[in-house]
Coordinates of C-alpha atoms in Angstrom, one line a residue:
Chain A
X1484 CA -29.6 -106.8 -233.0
X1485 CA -30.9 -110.4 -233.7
X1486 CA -28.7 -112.7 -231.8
X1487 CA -27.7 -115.8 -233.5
X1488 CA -26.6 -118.7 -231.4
X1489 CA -25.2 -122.0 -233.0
X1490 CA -24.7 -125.5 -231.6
X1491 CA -22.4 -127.4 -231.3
X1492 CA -19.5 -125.0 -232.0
X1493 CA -17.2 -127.7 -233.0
X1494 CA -18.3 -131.4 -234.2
X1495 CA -15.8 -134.2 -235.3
X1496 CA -17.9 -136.9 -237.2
X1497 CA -16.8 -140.2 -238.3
X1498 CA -17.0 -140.4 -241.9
X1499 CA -20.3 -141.9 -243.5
X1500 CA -21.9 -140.6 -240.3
X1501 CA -24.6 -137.7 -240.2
X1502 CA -24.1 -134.5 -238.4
X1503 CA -26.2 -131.8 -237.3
X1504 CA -26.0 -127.9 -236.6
X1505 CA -28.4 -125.9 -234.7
X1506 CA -28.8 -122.2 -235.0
X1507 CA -31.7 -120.1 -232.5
X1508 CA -32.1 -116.6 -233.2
X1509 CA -33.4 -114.3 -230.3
X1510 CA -36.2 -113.2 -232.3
X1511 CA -38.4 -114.5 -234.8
X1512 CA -37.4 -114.8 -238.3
X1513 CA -40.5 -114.4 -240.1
X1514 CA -40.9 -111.7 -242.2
X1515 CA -43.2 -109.4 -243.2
X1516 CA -43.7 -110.9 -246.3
X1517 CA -44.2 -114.1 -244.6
X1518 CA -41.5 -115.8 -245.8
X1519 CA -38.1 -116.3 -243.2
X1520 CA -35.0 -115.3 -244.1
X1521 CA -32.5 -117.9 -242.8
X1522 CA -29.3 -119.2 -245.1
X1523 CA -26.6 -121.4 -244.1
X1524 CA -23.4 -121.3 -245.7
X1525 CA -20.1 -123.4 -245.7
X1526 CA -16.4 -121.9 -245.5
X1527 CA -13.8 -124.9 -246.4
X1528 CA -10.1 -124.0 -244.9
X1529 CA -9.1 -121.1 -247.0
X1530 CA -12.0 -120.2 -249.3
X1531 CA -15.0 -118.0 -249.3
X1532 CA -18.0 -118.6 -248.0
X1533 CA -20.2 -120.5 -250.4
X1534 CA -24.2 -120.3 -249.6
X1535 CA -25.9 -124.1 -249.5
X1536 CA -29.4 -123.2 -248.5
X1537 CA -31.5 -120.4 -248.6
X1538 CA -34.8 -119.7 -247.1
X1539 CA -34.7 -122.1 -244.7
X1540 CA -34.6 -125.4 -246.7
X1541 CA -33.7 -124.5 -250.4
X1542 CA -30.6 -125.6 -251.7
X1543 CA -28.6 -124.2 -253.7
X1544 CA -27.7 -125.4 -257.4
X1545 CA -24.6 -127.8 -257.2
X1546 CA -25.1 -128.6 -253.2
X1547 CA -25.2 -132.4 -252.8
X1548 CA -28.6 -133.6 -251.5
X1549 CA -26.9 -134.9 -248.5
X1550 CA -27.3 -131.0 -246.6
X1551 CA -30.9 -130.2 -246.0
X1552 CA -32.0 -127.2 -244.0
X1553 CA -35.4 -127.3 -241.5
X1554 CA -36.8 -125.3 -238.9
X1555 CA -39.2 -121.9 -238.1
X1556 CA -39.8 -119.2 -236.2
X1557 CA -36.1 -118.9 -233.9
X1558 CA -35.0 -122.7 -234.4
X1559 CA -33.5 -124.0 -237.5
X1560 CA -31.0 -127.1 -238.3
X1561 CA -28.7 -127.8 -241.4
X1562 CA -28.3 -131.4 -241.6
X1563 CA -25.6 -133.5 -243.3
X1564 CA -27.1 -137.3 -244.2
X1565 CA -23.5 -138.9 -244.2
X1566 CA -20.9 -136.8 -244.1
X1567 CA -17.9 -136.8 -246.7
X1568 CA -14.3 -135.4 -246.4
X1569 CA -15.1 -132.7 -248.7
X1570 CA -17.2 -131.4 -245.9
X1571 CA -14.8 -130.5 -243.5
X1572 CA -14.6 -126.1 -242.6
X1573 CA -17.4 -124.2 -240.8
X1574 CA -20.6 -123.4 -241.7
X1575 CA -23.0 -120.4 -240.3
X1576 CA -26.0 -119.5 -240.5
X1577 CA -27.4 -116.2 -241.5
X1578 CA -30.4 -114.1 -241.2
X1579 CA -31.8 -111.5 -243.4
X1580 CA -35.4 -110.5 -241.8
X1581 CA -33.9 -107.9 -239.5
X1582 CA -31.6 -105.4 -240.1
X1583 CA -28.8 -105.6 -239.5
X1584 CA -27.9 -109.1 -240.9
X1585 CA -26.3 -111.3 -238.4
X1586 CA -24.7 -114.8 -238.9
X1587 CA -24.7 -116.8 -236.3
X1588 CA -20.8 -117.8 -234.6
X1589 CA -19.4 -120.7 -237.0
X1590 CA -19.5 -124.4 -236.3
X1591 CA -16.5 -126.0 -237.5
X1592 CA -17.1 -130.2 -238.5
X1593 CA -14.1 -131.9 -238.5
X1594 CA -13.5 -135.5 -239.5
X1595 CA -13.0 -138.0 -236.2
Chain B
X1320 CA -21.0 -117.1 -264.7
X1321 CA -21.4 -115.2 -261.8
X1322 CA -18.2 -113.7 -261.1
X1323 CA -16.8 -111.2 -258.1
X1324 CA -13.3 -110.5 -258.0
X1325 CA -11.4 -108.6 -255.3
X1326 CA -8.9 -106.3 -255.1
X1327 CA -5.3 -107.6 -253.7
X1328 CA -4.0 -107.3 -250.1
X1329 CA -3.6 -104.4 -248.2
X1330 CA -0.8 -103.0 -245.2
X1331 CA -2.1 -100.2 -243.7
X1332 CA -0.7 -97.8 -240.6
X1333 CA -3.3 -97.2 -237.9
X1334 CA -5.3 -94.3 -238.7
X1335 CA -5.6 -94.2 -242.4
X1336 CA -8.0 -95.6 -245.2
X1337 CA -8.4 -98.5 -247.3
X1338 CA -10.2 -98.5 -250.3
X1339 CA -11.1 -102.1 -251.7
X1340 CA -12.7 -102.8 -255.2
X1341 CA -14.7 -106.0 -256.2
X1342 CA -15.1 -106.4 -259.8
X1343 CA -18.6 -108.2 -261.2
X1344 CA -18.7 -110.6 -263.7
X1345 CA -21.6 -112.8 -265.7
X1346 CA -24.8 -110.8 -264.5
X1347 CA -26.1 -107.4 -264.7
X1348 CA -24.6 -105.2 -261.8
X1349 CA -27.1 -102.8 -261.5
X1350 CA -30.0 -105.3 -261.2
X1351 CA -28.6 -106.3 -257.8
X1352 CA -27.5 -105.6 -254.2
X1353 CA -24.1 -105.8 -252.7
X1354 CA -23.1 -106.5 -249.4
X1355 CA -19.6 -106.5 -247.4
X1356 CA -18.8 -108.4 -245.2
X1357 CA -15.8 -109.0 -243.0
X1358 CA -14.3 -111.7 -241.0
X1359 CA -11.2 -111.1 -237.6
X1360 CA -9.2 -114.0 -237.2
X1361 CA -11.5 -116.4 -235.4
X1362 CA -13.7 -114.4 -235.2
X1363 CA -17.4 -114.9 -237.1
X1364 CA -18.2 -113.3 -240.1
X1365 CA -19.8 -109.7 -239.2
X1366 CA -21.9 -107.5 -241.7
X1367 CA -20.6 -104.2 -242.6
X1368 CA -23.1 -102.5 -245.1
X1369 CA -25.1 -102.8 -248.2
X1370 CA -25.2 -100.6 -251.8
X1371 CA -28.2 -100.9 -254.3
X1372 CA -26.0 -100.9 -257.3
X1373 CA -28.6 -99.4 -259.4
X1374 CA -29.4 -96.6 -257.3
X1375 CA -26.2 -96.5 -255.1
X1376 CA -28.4 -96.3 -251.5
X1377 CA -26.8 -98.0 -248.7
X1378 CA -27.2 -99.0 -245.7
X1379 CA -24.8 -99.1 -243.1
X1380 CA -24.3 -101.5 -239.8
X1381 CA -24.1 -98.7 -236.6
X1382 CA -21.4 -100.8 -235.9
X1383 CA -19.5 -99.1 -238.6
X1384 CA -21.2 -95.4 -239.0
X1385 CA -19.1 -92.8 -240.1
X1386 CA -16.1 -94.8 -240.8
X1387 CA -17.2 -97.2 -244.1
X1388 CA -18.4 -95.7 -247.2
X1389 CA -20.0 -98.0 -250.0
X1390 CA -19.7 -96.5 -253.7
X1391 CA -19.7 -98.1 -257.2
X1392 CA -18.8 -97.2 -260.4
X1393 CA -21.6 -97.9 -263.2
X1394 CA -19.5 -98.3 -265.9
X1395 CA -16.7 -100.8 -264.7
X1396 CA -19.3 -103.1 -263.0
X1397 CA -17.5 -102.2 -260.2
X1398 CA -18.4 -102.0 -255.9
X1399 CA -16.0 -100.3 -253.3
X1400 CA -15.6 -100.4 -249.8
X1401 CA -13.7 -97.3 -248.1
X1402 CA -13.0 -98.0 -244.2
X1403 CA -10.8 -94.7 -243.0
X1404 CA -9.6 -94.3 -239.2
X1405 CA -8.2 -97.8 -239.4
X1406 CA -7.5 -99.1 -235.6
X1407 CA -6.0 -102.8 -235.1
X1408 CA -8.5 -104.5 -234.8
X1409 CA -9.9 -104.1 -238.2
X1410 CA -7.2 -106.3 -239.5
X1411 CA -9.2 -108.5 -241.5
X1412 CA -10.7 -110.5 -244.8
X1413 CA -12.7 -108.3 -246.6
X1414 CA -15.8 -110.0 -248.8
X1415 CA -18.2 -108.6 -250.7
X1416 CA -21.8 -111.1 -251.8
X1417 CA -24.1 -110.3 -254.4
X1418 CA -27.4 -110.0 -253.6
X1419 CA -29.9 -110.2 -250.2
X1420 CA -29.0 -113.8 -250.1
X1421 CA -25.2 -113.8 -250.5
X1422 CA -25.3 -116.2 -253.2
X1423 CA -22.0 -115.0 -254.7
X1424 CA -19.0 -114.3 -252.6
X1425 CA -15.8 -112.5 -253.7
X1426 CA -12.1 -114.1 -252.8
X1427 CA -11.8 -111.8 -249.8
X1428 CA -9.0 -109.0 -249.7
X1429 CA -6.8 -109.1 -246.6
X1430 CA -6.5 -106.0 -244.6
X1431 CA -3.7 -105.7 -242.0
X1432 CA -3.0 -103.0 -239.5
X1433 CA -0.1 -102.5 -238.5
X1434 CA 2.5 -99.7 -237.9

């Protein structure tokens, strides 16, 4: 199975501040198809999981432009621009290219 | 809009089945994909399996062979996820996502074990 390692696994940030989460997979994520298959999604204390960005750097309708998503090949980043309360809870990422999907251990931001 | 709604909590003795139901709303069920997925306490979210809705294939992680079984039902726009043997350590929330992305997530359903 693809391996999906995330960094830092906890990271208290100073509101206004930006913040950034790394995830490596142990294999490429390209596909087939060309396209890679990484999503990152956020999980605020007591909800769901809620997707922000999808293939890599798309985000979703209703995400704030402050979270943009970047990388290829086994090293990707979501990035927060200046973080806000609302953001607190953990976010993962996730890939699709290889079965079985595996999401990567959780990074929980926390306000400093 | 895009709706998935979950079926309630569960208490469940170690060695029998749960059956949980996740209810689509706003799109065409059959057009799409469902996954489940599942999440310990503290633990990361883990993939279980995945159902065509249309053509009810699925796809299961080896992690679970044998034990989960993915079915829907057509009519009520409806997915379920049967996990039987039930040990302790499948105490858990219990998600199901729409699609290959997961753009839609359910509520979860809260599965304990315990005897």
């Amino acid at each position: 199975d693809v391996v999906m390692t995330q960094s830092p696994l906890s990271l208290p940030v100073s509101l206004g501040q930006p913040a950034s989460i790394s995830c490596r997979s142990s294999q490429s994520l390209v596909y087939s198809d060309g396209k890679t298959y990484l999503n990152w999604f956020q999980q605020r204390p007591g909800q769901s999981p809620r997707r922000l960005i999808y293939k890599v750097s798309n985000r979703d309708s209703g995400v704030p432009d402050r979270f943009s998503g970047s990388g290829s090949g086994t090293d990707f980043t979501l990035k927060i621009s200046r973080v806000e309360a609302e953001d607190v809870g953990v976010y993962y990422c996730l890939q699709g290219t290889h079965w079985p999907w595996t999401f990567g251990q959780g990074t929980k931001v926390e306000i400093k | 809009q895009v709706q998935l709604v979950q079926s309630g909590a569960e208490v469940k003795e170690p060695g029998a089945s749960v059956k949980v139901s996740c209810k689509a709303s706003g799109f065409t069920f059959t057009d799409y994909t469902l996954h489940w997925v599942r999440q310990a306490p503290g633990q990361r979210l883990e993939w279980m399996g995945w159902m065509n809705a249309g053509t009810g294939n699925t796809k299961y992680s080896q992690i679970f062979q044998g034990r989960v079984t993915l079915t829907r039902d057509t009519s009520a726009s409806t997915a379920y996820m049967e996990l039987s043997s039930l040990r302790y350590e499948d105490t858990a929330v219990y998600y199901c996502a729409r699609d290959s992305g997961f753009d839609s997530w359910g509520q979860g359903t809260l599965v304990t074990v315990s005897s």
